[in-house]
Short mmCIF file of C-alpha atoms and ligand atoms in Angstrom, two decimals:
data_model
loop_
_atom_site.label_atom_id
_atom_site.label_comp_id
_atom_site.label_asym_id
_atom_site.label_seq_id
_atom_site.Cartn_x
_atom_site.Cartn_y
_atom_site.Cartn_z
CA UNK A 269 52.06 95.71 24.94
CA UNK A 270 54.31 92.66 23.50
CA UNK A 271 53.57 89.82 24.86
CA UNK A 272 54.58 88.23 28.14
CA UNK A 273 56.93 91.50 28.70
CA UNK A 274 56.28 93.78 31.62
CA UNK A 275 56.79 97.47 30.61
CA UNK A 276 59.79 97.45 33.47
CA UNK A 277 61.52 94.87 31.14
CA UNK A 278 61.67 95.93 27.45
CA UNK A 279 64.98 97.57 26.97
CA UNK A 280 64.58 101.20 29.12
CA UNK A 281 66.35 104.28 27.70
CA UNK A 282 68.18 106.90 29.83
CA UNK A 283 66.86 110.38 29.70
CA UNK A 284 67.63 113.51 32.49
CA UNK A 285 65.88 116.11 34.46
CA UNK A 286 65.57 119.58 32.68
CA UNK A 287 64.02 120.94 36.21
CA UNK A 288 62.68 119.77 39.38
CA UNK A 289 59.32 118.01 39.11
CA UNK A 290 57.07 117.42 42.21
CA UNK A 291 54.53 114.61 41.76
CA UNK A 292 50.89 115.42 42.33
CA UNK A 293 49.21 112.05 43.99
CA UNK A 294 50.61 108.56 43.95
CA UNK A 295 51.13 107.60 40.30
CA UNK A 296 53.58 110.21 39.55
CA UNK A 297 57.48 110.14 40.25
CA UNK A 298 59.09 112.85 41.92
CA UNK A 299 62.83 114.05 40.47
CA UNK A 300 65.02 116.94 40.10
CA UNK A 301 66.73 118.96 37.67
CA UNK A 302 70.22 116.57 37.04
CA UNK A 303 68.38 112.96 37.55
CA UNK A 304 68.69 110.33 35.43
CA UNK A 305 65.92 108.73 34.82
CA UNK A 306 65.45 105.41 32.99
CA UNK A 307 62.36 105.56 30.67
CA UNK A 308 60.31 102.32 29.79
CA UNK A 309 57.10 103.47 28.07
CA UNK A 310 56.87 106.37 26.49
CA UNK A 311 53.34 105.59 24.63
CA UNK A 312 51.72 108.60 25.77
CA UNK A 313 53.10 112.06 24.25
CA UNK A 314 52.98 113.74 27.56
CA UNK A 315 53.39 111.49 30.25
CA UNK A 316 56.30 108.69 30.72
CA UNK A 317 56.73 105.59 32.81
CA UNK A 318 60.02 105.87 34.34
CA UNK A 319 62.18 104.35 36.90
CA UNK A 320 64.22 106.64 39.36
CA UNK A 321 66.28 104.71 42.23
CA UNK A 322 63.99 101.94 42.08
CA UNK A 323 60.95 103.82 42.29
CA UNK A 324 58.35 103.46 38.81
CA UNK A 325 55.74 106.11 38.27
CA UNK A 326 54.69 108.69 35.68
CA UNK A 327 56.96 111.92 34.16
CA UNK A 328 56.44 114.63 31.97
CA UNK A 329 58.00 114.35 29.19
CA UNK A 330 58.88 118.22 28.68
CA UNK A 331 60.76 117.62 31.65
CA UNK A 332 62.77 115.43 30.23
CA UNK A 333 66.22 115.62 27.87
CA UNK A 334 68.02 112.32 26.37
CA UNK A 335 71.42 112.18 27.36
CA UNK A 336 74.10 112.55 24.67
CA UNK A 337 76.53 110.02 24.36
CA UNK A 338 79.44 112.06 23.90
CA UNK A 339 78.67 114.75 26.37
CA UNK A 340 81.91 116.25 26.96
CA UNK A 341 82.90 118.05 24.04
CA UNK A 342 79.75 118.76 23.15
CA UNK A 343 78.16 120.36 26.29
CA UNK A 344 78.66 124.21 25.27
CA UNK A 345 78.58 123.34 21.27
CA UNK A 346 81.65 125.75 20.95
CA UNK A 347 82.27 124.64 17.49
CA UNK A 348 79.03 125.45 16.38
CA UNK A 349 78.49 128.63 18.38
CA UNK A 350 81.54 130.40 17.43
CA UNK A 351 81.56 129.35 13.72
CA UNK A 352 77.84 131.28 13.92
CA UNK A 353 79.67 134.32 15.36
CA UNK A 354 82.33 133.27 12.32
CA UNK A 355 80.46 135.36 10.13
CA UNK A 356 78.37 138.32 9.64
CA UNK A 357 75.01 137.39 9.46
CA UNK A 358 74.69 137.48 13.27
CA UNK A 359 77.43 140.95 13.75
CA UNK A 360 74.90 142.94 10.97
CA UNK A 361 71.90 141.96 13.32
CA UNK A 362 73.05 143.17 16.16
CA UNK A 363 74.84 146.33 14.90
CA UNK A 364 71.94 146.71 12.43
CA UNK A 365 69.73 147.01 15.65
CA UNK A 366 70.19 151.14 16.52
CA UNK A 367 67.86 150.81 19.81
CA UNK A 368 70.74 148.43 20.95
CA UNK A 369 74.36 149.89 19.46
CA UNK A 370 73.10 153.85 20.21
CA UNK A 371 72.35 152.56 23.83
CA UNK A 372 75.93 151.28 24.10
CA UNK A 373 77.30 154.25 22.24
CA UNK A 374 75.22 156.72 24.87
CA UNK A 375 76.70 154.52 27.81
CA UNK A 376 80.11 155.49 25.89
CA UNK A 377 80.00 159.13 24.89
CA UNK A 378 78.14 160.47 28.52
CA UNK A 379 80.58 158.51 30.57
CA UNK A 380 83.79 159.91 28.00
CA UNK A 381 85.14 161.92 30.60
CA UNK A 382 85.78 159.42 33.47
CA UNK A 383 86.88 157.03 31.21
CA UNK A 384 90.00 159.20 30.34
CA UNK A 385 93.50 156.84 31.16
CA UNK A 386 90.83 154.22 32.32
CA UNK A 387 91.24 150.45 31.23
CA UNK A 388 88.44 148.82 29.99
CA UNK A 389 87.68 145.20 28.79
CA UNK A 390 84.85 144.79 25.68
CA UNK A 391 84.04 141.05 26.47
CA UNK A 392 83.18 139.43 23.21
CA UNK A 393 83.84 142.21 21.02
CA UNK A 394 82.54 140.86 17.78
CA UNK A 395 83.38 143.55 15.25
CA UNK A 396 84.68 145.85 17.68
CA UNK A 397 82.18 148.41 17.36
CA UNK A 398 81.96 149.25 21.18
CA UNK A 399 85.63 149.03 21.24
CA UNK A 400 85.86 151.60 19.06
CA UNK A 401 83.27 154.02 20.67
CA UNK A 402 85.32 153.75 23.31
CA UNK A 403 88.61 154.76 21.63
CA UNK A 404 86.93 157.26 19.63
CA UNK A 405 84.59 159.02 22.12
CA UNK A 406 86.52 158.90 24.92
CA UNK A 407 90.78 158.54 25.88
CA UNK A 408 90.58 155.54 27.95
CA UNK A 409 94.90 154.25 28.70
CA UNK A 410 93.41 150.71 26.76
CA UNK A 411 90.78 148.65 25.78
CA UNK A 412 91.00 145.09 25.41
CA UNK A 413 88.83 143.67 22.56
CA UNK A 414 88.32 140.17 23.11
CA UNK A 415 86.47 137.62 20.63
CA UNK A 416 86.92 134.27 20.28
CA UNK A 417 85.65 133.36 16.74
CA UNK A 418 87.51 134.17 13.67
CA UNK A 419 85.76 137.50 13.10
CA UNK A 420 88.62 138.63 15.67
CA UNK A 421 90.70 139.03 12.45
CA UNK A 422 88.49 141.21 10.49
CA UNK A 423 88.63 143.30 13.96
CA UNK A 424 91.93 143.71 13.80
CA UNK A 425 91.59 145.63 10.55
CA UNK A 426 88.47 147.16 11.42
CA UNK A 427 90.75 148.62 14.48
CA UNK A 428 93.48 149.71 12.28
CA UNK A 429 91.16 151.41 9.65
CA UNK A 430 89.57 153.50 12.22
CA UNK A 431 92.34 154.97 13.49
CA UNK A 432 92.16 152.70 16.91
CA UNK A 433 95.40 150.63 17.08
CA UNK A 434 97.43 152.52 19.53
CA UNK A 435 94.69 152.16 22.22
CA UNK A 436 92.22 149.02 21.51
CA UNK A 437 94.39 145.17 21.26
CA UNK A 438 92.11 142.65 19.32
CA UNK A 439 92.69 139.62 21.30
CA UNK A 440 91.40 136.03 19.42
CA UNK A 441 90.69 134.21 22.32
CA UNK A 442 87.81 132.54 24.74
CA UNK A 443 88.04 135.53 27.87
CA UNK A 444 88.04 132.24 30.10
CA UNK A 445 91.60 130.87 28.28
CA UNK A 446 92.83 134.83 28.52
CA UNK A 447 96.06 136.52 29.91
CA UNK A 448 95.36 140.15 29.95
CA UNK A 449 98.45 142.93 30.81
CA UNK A 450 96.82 144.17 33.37
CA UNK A 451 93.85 144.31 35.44
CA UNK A 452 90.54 146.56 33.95
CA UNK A 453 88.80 149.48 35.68
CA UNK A 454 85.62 148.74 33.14
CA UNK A 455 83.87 144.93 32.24
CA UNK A 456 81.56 146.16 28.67
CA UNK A 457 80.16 143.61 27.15
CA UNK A 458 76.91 142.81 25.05
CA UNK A 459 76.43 139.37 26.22
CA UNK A 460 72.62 139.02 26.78
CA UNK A 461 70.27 136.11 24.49
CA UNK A 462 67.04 135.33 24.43
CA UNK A 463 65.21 135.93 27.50
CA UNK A 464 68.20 137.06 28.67
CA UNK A 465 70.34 134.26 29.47
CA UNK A 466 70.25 131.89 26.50
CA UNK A 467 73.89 131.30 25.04
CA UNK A 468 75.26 131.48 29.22
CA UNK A 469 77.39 133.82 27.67
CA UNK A 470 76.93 135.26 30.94
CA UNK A 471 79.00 132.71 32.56
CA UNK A 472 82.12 133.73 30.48
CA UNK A 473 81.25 137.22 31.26
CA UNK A 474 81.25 136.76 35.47
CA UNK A 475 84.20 134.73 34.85
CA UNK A 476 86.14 137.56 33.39
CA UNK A 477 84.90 139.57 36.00
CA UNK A 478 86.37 137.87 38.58
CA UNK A 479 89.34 137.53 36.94
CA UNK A 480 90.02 140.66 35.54
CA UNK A 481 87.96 143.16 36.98
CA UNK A 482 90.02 145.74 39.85
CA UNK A 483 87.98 145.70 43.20
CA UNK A 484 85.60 148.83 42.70
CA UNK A 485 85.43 148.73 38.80
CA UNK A 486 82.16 148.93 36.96
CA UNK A 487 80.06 146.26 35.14
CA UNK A 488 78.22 147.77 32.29
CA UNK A 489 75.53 146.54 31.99
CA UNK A 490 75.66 146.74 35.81
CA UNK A 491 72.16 145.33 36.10
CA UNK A 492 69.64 143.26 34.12
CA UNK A 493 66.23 141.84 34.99
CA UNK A 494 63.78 139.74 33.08
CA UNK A 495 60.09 141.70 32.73
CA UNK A 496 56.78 139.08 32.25
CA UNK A 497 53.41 139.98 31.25
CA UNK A 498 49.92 137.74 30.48
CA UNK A 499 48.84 138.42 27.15
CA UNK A 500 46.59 137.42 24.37
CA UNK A 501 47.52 136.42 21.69
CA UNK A 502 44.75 135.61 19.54
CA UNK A 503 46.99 135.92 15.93
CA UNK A 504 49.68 133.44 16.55
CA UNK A 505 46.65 130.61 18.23
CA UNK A 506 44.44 131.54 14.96
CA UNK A 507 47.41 130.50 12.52
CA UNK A 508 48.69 127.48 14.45
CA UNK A 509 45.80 126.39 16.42
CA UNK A 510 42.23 127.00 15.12
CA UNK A 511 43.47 126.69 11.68
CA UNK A 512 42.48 123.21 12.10
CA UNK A 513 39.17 123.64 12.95
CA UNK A 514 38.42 124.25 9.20
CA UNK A 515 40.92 123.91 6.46
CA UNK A 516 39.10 124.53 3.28
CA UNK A 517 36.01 123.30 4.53
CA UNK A 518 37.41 119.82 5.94
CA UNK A 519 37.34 119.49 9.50
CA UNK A 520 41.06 119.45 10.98
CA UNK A 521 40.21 119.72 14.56
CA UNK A 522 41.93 116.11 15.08
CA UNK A 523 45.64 118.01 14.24
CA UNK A 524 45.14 120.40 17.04
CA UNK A 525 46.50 117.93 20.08
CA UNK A 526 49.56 117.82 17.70
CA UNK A 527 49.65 121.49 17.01
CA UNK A 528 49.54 122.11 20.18
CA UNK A 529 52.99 119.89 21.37
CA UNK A 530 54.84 121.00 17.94
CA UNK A 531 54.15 124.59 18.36
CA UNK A 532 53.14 125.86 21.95
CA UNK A 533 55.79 123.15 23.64
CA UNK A 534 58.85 125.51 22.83
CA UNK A 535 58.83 129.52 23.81
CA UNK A 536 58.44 131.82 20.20
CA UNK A 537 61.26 134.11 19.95
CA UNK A 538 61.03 137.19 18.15
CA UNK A 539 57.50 137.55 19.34
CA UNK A 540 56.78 141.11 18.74
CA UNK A 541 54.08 142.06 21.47
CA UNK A 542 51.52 145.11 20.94
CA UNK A 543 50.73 147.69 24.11
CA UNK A 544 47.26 146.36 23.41
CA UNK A 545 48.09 142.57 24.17
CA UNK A 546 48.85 143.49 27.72
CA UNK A 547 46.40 142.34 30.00
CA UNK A 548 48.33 143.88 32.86
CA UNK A 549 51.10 146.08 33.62
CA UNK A 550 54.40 144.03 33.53
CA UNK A 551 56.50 143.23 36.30
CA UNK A 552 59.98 142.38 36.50
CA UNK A 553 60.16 139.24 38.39
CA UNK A 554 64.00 138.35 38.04
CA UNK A 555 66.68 140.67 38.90
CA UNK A 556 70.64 140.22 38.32
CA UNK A 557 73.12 142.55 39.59
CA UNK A 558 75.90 141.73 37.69
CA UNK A 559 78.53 143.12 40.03
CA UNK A 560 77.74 140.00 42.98
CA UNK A 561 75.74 137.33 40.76
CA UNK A 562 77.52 134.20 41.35
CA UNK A 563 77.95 131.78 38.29
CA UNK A 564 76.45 129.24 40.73
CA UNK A 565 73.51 131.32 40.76
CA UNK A 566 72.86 131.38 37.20
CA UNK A 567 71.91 127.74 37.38
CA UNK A 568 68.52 128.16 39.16
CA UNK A 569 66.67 131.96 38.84
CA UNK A 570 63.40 131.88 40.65
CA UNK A 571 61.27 134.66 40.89
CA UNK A 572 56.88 135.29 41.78
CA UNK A 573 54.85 137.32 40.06
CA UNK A 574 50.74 138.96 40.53
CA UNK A 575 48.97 140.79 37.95
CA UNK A 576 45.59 142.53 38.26
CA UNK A 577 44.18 141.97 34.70
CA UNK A 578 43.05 145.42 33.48
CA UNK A 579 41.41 144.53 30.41
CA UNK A 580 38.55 141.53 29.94
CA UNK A 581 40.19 139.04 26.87
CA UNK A 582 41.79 135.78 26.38
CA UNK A 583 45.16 135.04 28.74
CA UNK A 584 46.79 133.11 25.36
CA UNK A 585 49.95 133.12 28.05
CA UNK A 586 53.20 135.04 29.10
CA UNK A 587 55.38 137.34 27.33
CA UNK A 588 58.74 138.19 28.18
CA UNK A 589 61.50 140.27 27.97
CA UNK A 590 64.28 141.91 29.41
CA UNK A 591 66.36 145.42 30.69
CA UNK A 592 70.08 146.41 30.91
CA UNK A 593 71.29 149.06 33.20
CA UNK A 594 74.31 150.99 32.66
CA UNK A 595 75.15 152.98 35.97
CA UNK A 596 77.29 155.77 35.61
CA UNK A 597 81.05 156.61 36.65
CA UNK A 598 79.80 159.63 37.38
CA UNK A 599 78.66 160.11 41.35
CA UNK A 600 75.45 161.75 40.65
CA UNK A 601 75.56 160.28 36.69
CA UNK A 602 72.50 159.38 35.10
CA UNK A 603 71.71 155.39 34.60
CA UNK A 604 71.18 154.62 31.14
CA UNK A 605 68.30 151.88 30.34
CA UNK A 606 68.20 149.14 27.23
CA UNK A 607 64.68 147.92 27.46
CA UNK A 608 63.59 145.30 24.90
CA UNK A 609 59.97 145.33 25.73
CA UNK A 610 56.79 145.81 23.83
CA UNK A 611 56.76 149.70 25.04
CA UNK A 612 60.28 150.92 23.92
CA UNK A 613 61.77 150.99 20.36
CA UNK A 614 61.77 147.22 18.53
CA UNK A 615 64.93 145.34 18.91
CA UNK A 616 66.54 142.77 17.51
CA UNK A 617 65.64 140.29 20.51
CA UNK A 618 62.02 141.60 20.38
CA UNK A 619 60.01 139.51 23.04
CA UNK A 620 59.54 135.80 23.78
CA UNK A 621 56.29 134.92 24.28
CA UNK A 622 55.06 131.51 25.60
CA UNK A 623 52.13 130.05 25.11
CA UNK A 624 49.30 128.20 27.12
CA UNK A 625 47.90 124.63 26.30
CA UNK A 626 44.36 126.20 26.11
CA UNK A 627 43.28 130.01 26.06
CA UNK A 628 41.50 131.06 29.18
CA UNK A 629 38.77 134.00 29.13
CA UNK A 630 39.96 136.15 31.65
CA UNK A 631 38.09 139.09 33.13
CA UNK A 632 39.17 142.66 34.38
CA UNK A 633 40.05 142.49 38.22
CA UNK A 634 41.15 138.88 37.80
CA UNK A 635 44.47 138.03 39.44
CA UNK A 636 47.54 136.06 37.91
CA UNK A 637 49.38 135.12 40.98
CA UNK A 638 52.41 132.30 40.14
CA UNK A 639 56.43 131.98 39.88
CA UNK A 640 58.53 131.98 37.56
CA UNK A 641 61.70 129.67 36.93
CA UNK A 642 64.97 130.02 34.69
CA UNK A 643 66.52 126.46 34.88
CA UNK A 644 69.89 125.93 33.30
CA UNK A 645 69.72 122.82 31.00
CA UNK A 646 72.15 120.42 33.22
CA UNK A 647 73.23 119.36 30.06
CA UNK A 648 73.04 121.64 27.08
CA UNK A 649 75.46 124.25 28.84
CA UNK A 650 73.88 127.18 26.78
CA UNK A 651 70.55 126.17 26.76
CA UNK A 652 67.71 126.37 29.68
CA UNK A 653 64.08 125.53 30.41
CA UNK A 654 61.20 128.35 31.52
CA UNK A 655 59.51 126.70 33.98
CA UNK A 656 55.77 129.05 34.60
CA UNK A 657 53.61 128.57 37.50
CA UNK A 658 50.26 130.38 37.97
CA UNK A 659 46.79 130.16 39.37
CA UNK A 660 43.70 132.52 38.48
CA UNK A 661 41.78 134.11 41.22
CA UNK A 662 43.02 131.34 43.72
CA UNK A 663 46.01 130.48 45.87
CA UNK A 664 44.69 126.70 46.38
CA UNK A 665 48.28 125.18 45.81
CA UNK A 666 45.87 121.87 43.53
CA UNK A 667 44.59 124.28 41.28
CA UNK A 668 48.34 125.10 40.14
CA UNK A 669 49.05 125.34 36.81
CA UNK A 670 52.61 124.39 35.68
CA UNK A 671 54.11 124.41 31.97
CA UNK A 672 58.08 123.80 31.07
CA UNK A 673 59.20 125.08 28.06
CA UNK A 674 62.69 123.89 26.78
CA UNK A 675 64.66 126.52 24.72
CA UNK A 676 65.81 125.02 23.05
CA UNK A 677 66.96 121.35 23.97
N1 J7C B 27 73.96 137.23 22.65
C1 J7C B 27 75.03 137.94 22.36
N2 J7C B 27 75.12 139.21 22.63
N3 J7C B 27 76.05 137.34 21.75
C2 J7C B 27 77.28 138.07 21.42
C3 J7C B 27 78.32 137.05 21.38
C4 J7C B 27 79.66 137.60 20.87
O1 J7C B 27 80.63 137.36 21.88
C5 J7C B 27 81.54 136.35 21.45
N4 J7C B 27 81.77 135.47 22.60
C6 J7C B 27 80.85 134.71 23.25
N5 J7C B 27 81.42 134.04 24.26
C7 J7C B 27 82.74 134.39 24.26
C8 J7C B 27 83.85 134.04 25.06
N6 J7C B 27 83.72 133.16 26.10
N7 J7C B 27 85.06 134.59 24.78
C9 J7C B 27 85.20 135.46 23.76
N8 J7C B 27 84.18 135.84 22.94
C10 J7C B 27 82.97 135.31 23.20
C11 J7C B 27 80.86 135.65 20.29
O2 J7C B 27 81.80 135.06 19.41
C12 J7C B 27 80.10 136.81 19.65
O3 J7C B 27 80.92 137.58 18.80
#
């Protein structure tokens, strides 16, 4: 501490809530998800001493987000985010992932026959290969193909070169900014990220439902929900964790603390879970149905969760993952699934695991009881923090356990 300056006084710095946080006893500062909080210390790593409408006490710091300056233009990183979708890379990923185009493609071909003189609207169309299944599988009256980044003009020749231009227009254009000639019986669109929402492409995609979707018409995917599991994971805390303990010969163990915050703060995408790492059967703990799910709703997605462990191991922490349904035009039509999760064929989003502080041994017949949280970052417009809660063998509300995970701001 410098001298003769209280902590209140040295200059503070402004920083906001990523999601609600409930203070446990009388040194800790209560807030939610939007605050703004003024920080003054920020000596520890993990806890803050912050001012919120007058009030001083201790934050989390993973709870926490600085506030950009120049917020505005920068909220959904648009620039960025469509100059990815600019090129390839990111287009040969997804179409390079069969478990994921085939699924579309099956949606496509079993559904050909209702879709005859049908309009339909691809929402984010990238190369226009689902715009295409659709002109060449089935005889819908249009499709509108709608991308905003510049790979909207290769899909114009893609379109031409496949024989597609009478039926599919490439439109290069945000869906939100769009005029369309007429209203769609069909919303298709590939629109889900990481643990489903990341990107809130989602938002762009309810917009253009509302919009453009006729009353009755058909969201595909027409549901989604977001599967969790505890797991072990005893490979990814050996390489980053316990490496420390002995690194040729020397002892490391001081690095762990920091290993811990640089590596099990943030959620590891592409995780790819084994059947074996289960410790319980999964359960799908948030559910969207995509034909009423309100863009207001996509801010806060809360769902609980209870697992019976069925196997004695370590609980290293959650895994998760998600599912797409495609209901069919058909009356008594089959629903088609997309399932990312560590039982069905490997995709391209594989799983997202997060990771506990600290392993716990964790015994058969044990029981995972706790919530879940989806928080959308009231900043970062296409980011969001994964906010787990869960207790072992105990619903004493003190003996809580609570860890945010940003992803990715
Ligand atoms: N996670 C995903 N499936 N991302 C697919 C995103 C694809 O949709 C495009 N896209 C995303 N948002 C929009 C939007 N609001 N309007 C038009 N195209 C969009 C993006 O350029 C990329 O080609």
């Amino acid at each position: 501490m410098l001298e003769n300056e209280s902590v209140e006084s040295r200059e503070a710095e402004e920083f906001i809530g990523l999601a609600d946080f409930v203070a446990e006893g009388g040194e800790q500062l209560s807030f939610s998800v939007g605050d703004k909080l003024l920080v003054h210390d920020k000596s520890s790593e993990v806890w803050w001493w912050a001012e919120f409408q007058g009030h001083f006490g201790y934050v989390p710091s993973s709870y926490l987000n600085q506030t950009p300056e120049d917020l505005e233009e920068d909220a959904w990183q648009d620039d960025e985010y469509f100059e990815n979708y600019g090129t390839l890379r990111l287009h040969l990923e997804m179409l390079a992932d069969k478990a994921r185009t085939e699924t579309y493609r099956q949606v496509i071909l079993s559904n050909s026959a209702t879709l005859r003189g049908r309009i339909i609207l691809d929402v984010g169309c990238g190369t226009g290969v689902l715009s295409l299944f659709c002109a060449t599988l089935s005889q819908p009256a249009a499709v509108y193909a709608v991308e905003a980044s510049s790979m909207a003009e290769h899909t114009q020749q893609l379109v031409q070169q496949n024989g597609g231009e009478e039926i599919i227009t490439v439109f290069q254009e945000r869906v939100e900014n769009l005029t369309l000639p007429a209203k769609v019986d069909v919303l298709l669109s590939e629109w889900m990220g990481n643990c489903l929402l990341f990107e809130f492409m989602l938002e762009s995609v309810l917009l253009a439902r509302d919009r453009w979707l006729k009353k009755g018409g058909m969201m595909w995917p027409s549901s989604a929900c977001l599967t969790v599991v505890p797991c072990q994971a005893f490979s990814d805390y050996r390489k980053k964790v316990e490496f420390w303990d002995n690194t040729y010969g020397l002892n490391f163990s001081y690095l762990k603390s920091l290993a811990q915050k640089e590596f099990l703060s943030k959620p590891k995408f592409s995780h790819h879970l084994l059947p074996e790492d289960c410790l319980s059967s999964p359960a799908d703990v948030i559910t969207l149905d995509l034909l009423t799910i309100q863009v207001s709703d996509i801010e806060r997605l809360r769902g609980e969760f209870r697992f019976t462990v069925e196997k004695s191991g370590m609980f290293h922490g959650f895994t998760a993952w998600f599912s797409a349904y495609f209901l069919s035009l058909e009356e008594h039509g089959q629903t088609i699934q997309l399932n990312t999760g560590p039982h069905s064929e490997l995709t391209h989003w594989k799983q997202t695991l997060f990771m506990l502080d600290a392993p716990v041994s964790i015994e058969k017949g044990d029981v995972i009881t706790g919530s879940l949280c989806l928080q959308r970052n009231p900043v970062w417009r296409r980011h969001l923090s994964i906010i787990f809660s869960w207790n072992i063998n105990s619903t004493d509300a003190s003996k809580i356990h609570t860890k945010c995970f940003p992803m990715w701001r």
